[in-house]
Short mmCIF file of C-alpha atoms (C1' of nucleotides) in Angstrom, two decimals:
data_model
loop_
_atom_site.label_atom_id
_atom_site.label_comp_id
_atom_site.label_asym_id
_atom_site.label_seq_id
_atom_site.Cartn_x
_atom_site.Cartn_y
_atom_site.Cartn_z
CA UNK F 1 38.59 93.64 117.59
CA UNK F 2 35.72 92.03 119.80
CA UNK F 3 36.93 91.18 123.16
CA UNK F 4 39.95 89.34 122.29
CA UNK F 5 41.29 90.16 125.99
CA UNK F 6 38.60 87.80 126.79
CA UNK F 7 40.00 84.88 125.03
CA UNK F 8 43.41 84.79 127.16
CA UNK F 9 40.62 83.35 130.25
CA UNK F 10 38.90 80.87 128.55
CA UNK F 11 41.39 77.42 129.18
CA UNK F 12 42.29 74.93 126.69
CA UNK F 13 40.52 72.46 128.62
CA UNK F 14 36.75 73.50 127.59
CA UNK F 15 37.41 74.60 123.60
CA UNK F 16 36.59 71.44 122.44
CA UNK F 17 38.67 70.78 119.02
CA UNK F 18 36.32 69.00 116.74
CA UNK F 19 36.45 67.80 112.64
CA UNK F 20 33.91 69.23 110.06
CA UNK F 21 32.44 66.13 110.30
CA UNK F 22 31.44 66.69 114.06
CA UNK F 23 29.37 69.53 113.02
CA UNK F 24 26.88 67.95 110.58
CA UNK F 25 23.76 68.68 109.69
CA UNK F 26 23.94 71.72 112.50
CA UNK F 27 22.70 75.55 111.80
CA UNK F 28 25.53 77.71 112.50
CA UNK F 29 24.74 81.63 112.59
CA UNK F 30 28.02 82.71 110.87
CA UNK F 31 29.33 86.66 111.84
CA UNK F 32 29.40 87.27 107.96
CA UNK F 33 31.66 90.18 108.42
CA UNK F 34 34.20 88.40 110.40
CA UNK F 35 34.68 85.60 107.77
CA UNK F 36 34.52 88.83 105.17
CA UNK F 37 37.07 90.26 106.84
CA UNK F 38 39.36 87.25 107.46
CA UNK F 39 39.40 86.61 103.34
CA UNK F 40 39.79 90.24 102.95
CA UNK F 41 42.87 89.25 104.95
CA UNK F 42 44.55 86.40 103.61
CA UNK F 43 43.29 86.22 99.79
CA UNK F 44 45.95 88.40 98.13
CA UNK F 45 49.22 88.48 96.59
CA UNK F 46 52.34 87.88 98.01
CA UNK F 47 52.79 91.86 97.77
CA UNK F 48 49.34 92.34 99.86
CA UNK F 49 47.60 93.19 96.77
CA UNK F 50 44.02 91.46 96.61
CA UNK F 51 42.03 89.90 93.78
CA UNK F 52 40.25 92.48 91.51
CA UNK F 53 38.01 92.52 88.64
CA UNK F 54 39.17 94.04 85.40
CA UNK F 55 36.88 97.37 86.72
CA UNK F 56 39.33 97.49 89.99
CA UNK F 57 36.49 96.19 92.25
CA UNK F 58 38.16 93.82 94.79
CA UNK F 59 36.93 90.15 94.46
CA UNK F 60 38.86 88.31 97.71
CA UNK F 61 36.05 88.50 99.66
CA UNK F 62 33.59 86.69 97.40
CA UNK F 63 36.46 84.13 95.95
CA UNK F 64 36.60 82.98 99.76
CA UNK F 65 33.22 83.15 100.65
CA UNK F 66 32.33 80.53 97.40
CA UNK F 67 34.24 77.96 98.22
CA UNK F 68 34.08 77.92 101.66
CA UNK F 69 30.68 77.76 101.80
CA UNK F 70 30.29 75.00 99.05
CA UNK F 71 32.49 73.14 101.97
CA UNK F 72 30.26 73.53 104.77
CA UNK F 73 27.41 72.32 102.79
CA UNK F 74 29.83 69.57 101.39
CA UNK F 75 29.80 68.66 105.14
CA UNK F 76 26.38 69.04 105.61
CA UNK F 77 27.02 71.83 107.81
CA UNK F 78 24.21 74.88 106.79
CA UNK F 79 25.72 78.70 107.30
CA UNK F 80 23.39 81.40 107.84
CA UNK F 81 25.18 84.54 107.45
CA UNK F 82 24.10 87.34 109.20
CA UNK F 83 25.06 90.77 108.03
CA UNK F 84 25.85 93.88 110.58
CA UNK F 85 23.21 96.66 110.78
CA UNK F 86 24.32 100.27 111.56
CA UNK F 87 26.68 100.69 114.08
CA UNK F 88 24.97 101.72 117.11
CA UNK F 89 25.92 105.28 118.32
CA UNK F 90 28.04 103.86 121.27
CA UNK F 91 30.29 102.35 118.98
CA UNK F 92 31.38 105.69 117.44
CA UNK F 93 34.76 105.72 118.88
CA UNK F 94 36.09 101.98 118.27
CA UNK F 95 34.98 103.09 114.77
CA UNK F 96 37.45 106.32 114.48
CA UNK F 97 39.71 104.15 116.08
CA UNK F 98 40.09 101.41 113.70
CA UNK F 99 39.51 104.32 110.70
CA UNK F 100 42.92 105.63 112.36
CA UNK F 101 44.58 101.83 112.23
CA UNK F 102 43.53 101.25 108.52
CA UNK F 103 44.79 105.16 107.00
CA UNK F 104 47.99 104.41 108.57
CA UNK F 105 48.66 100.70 107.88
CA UNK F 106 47.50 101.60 104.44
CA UNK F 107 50.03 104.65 104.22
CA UNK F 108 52.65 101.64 105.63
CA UNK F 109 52.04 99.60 102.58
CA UNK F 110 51.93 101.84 99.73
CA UNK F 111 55.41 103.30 101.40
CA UNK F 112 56.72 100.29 101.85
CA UNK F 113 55.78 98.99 98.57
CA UNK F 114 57.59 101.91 96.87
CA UNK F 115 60.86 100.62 98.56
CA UNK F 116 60.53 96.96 97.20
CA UNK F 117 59.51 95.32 100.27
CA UNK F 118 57.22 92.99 99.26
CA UNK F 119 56.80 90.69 102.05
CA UNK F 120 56.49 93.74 104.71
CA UNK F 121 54.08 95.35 102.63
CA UNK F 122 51.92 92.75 103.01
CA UNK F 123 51.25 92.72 106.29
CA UNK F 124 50.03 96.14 106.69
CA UNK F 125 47.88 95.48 103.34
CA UNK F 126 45.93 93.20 105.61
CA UNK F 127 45.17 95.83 108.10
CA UNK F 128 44.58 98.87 105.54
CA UNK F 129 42.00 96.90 103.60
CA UNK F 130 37.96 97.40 104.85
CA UNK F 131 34.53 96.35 103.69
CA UNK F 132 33.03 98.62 101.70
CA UNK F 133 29.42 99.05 101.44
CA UNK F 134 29.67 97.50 97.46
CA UNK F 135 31.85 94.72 98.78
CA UNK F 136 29.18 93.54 101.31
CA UNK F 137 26.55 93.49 98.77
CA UNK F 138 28.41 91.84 96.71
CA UNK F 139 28.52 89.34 99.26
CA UNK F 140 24.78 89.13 100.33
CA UNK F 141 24.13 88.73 96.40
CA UNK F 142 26.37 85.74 95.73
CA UNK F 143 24.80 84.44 98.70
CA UNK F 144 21.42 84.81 97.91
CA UNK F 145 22.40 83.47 94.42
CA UNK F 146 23.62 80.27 95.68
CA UNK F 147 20.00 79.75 98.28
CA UNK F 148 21.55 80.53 101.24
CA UNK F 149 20.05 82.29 104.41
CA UNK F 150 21.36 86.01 104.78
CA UNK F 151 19.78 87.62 107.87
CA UNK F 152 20.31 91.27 107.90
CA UNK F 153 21.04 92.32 111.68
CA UNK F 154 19.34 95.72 113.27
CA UNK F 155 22.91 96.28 114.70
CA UNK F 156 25.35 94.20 115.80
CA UNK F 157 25.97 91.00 113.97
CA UNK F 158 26.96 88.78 116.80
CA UNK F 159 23.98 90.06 118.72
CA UNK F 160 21.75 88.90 116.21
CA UNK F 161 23.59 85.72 115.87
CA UNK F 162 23.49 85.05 119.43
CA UNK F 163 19.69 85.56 119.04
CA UNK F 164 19.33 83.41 116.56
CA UNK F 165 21.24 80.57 118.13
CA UNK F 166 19.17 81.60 121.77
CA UNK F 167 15.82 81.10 119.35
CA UNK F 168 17.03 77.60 118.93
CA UNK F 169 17.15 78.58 115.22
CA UNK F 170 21.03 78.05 114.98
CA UNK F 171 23.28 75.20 117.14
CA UNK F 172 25.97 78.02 117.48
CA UNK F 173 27.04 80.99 116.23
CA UNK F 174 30.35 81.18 114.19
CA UNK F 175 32.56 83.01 114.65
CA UNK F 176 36.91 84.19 115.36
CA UNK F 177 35.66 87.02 118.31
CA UNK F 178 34.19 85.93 121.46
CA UNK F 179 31.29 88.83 121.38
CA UNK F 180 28.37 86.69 120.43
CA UNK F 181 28.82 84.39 123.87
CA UNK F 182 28.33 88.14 125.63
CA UNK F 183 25.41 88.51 123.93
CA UNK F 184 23.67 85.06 125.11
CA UNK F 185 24.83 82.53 122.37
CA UNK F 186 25.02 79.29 124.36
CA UNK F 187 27.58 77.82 122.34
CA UNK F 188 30.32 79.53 119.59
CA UNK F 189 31.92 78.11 117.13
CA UNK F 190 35.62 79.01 116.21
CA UNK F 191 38.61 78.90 113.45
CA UNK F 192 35.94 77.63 111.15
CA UNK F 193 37.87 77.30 108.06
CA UNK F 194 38.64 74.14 106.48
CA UNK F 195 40.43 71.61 108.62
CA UNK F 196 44.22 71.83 107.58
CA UNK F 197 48.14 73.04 108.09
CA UNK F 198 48.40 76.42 108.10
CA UNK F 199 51.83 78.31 107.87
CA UNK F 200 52.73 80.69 110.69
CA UNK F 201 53.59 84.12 110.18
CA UNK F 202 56.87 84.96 109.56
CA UNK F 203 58.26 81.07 110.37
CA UNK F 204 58.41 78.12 108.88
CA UNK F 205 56.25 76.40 110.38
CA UNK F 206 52.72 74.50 110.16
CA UNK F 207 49.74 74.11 112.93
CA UNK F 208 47.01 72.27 112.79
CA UNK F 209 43.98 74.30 112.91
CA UNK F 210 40.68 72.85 113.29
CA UNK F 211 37.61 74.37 114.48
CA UNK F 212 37.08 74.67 117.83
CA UNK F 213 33.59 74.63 120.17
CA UNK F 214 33.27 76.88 122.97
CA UNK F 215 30.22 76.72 125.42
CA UNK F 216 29.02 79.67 127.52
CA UNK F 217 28.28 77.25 130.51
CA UNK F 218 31.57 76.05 130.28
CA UNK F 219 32.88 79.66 130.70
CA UNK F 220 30.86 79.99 133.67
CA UNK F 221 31.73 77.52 135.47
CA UNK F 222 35.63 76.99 134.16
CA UNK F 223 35.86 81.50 135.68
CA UNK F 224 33.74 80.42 138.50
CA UNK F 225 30.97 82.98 137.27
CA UNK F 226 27.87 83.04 139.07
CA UNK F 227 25.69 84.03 135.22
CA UNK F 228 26.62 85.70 132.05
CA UNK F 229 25.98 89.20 133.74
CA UNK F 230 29.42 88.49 135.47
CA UNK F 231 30.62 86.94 132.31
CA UNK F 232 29.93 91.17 130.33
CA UNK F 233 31.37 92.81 133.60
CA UNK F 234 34.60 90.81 133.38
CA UNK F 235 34.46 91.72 130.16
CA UNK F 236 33.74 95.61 130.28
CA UNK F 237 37.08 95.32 132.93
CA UNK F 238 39.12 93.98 129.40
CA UNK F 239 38.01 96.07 127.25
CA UNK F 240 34.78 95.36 124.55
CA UNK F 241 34.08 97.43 121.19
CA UNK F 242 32.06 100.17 122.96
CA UNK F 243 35.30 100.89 125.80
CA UNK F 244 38.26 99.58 123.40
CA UNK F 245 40.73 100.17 126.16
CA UNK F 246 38.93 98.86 129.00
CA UNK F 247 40.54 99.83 132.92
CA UNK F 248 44.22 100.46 131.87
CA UNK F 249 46.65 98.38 134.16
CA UNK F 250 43.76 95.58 134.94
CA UNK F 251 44.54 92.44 133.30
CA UNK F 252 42.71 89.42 132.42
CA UNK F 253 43.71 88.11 135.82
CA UNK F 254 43.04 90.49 137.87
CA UNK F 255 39.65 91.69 136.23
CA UNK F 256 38.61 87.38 136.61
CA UNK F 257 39.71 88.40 140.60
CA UNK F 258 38.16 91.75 141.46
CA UNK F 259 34.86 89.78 139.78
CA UNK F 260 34.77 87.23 141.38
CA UNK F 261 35.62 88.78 144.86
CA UNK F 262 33.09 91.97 144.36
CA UNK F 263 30.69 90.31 142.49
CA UNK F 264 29.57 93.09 140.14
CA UNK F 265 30.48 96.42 138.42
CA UNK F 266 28.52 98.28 140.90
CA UNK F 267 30.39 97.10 143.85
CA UNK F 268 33.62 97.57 142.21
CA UNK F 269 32.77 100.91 141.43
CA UNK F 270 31.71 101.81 144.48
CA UNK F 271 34.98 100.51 145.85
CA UNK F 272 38.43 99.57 144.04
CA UNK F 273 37.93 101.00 140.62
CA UNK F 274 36.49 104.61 142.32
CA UNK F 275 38.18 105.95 139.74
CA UNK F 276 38.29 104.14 136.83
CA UNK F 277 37.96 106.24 133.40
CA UNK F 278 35.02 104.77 131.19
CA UNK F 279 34.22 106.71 127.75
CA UNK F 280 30.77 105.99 128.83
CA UNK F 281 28.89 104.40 131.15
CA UNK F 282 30.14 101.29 132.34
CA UNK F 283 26.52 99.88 133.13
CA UNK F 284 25.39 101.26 129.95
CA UNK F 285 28.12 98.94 128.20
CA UNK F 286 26.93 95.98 130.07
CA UNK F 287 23.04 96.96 129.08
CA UNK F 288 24.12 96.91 125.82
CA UNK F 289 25.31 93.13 125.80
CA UNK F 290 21.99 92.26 127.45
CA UNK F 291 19.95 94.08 125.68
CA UNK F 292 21.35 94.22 122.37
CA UNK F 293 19.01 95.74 119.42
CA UNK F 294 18.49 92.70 117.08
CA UNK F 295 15.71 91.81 114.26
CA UNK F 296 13.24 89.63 115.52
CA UNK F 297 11.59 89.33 112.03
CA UNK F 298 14.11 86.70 110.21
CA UNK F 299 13.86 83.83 108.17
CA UNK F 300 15.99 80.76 107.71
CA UNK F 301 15.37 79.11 104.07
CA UNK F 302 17.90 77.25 102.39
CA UNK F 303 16.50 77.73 98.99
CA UNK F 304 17.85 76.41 94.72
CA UNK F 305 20.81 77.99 93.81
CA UNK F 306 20.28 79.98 91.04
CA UNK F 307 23.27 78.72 88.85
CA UNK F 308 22.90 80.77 85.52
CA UNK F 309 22.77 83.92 87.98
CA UNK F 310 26.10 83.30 89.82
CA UNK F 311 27.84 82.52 86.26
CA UNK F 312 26.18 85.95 85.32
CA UNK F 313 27.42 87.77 88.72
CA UNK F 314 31.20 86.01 89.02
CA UNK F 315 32.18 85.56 85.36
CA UNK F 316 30.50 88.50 83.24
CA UNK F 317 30.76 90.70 86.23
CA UNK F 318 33.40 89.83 88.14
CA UNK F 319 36.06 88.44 86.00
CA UNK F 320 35.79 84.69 87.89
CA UNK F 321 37.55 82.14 85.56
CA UNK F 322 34.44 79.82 83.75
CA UNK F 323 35.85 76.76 84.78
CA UNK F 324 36.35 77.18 88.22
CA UNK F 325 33.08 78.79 88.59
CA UNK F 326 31.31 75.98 86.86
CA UNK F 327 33.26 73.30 89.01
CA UNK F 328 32.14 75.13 92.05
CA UNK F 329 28.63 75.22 91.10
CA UNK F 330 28.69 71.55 90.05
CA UNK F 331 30.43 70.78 93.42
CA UNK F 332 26.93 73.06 95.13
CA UNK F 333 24.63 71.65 93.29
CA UNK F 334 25.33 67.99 94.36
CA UNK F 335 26.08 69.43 98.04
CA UNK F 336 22.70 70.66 97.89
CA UNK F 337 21.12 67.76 97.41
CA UNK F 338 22.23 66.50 100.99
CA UNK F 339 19.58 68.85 102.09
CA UNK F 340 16.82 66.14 101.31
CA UNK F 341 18.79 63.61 103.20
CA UNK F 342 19.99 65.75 105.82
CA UNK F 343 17.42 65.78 109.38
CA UNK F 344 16.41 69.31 108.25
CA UNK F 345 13.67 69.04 106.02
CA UNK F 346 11.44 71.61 108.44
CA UNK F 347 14.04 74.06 108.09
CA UNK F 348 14.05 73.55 104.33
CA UNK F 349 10.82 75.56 102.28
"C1'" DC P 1 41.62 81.27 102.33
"C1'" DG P 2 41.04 77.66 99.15
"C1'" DT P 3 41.87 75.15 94.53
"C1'" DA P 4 44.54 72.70 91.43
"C1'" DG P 5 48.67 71.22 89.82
"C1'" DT P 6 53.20 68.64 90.53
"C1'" DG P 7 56.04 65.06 91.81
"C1'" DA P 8 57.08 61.47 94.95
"C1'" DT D 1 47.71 59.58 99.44
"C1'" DC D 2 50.53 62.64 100.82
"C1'" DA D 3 53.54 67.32 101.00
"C1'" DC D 4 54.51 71.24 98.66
"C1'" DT D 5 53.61 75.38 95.75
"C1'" DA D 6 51.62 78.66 92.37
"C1'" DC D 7 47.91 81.10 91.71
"C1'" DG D 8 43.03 82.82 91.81
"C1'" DG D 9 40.60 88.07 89.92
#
DNA sequence: CGTAGTGA
DNA sequence: TCACTACGG
């Protein structure tokens, strides 16, 4: 997903490992469907099967997204999630493509679940599971329940985010893929869960994972880029969303090389890569990270949580246990009142 | 992923 | 205050 080719060039030495703590009272434009996604991926059953209401609807995603954000705001950080608009036309293919991935990792589990194997099941659960267009409003409405920004995107999420965190509106966007420092975000924001062990696949053992800064400068200049022009082209060589499979037989290595030697697309077009297969056109793909379509009309407000509504939504609705939801909500409430202390009273109507 | 319980 | 684990819906 994303450019993750792109990750294997950026060096240890400039993603900055950093605590909660080190981002407070800091806007971060979160890629809501990424953290969607990443819940929709872990929150489940040791057999891969999620969380569900008593009507079937799946819950994971909204379980997650509670009590992670009640964290950031615990740590004074403020998460404005913004939401991905249609798919722009280019992106038809990566989207039959992953379609593919999910109908046969789903046919995986269900077979594999028949024969007893839990713990194999499982890990094709996580790829057969997507968003559903009920599952991400579920999401925007516990949001908007519990006062916090949702910005819906004209497109792309990360292109919006990137926007946002251009505007000066956001300190970074958040996010796991590496698009939104294509599209002009100056600085992202990584592995933004909360700070802690977590087991490896398959092993027993533990990492730390911790959240991790990466600046777009520091890309530059760690690649030896001359802007961020270089920065898409390198990437267009790897592989983005819009050419999933990017110049077959070019590495990350190699595509860093034939950029920096050629300096541009063009030129290697015009020279080694003669041949290269695109599914469309290359300069079109870099147009598109340049000149993404975003919303220029949004608004950041961090607004009252609307308490009796998210009992309403999670418990009556949605099965959440009473309890729990009321702890959570005491836990917002009080994190909410950092706001007044925090250095972001413009930001705050 | 994240909470809440347990037992040292 | 840990490390570990069961479970959430």
């Amino acid at each position: 997903m994303g450019v993750t080719e792109l990750g294997k060039l950026i060096p240890d030495s400039i993603r900055k490992a950093v605590d909660f703590m080190q981002l407070s009272n800091r806007i971060i434009a979160m890629d809501a469907y990424n953290a969607l996604y990443q819940f929709l991926a872990s929150i489940r059953q040791p057999d891969g099967t999620p969380l569900m209401d008593t009507k079937g609807r799946i819950t994971s995603h909204l379980s997650g997204l509670l009590y992670r954000t009640i964290n950031f705001l615990e740590n004074r950080i403020w998460p404005v999630y913004v939401f991905d608009g249609k798919p722009p036309e280019e992106k038809t293919l990566e989207i039959v493509r992953r379609r593919r991935v999910r109908e046969e990792a789903m046919d995986k589990w269900v077979k594999l679940l028949e024969e007893g194997k839990r713990e194999e099941a499982r890990k094709y659960a996580q790829r057969a599971l997507f968003l559903t267009d009920d599952m991400v409003e579920d999401a925007k409405k516990l949001l908007v329940l519990m006062g916090i920004p949702v910005v819906q995107a004209m497109a792309d999420g990360e292109a919006q985010a990137a926007v946002i965190a251009k505007e000066g509106k956001a300190w970074a966007a958040g996010s796991q893929d590496y698009d939104s420092l294509l599209f002009g975000a100056p600085r992202l924001v990584r592995n933004l869960a909360i700070t802690g062990r977590r087991k490896l696949p398959n092993k027993d053992e533990y990492v730390e994972i911790r959240p991790e800064i990466i600046e777009l400068n520091e890309i530059l200049r760690a690649l030896k880029l001359k802007d961020r022009i270089q920065l898409i082209d390198l990437a267009v060589l790897l592989g983005t969303d819009l050419n999933p499979d990017g110049v077959p037989g070019i590495g990350p290595q190699r595509a860093l090389k034939l950029i920096q030697e050629f300096g541009s697309l063009e030129k290697l077009l015009q020279g080694p890569l003669k041949n290269a297969q695109f599914p469309m056109d290359p300069l079109k793909i870099r147009d598109y990270f340049l000149n993404p379509p975003y919303n220029p009309n949004y608004a950041i407000e961090f607004r009252q949580s609307d308490e009796r509504g998210i009992i309403e939504f999670l418990v009556h609705e949605h099965d959440f246990n009473e309890e729990r939801v009321r702890n959570a909500i005491e836990r917002l409430r009080k994190a909410m009142g950092k706001r007044r202390e925090s250095t972001l009273d413009s930001f705050f109507g």
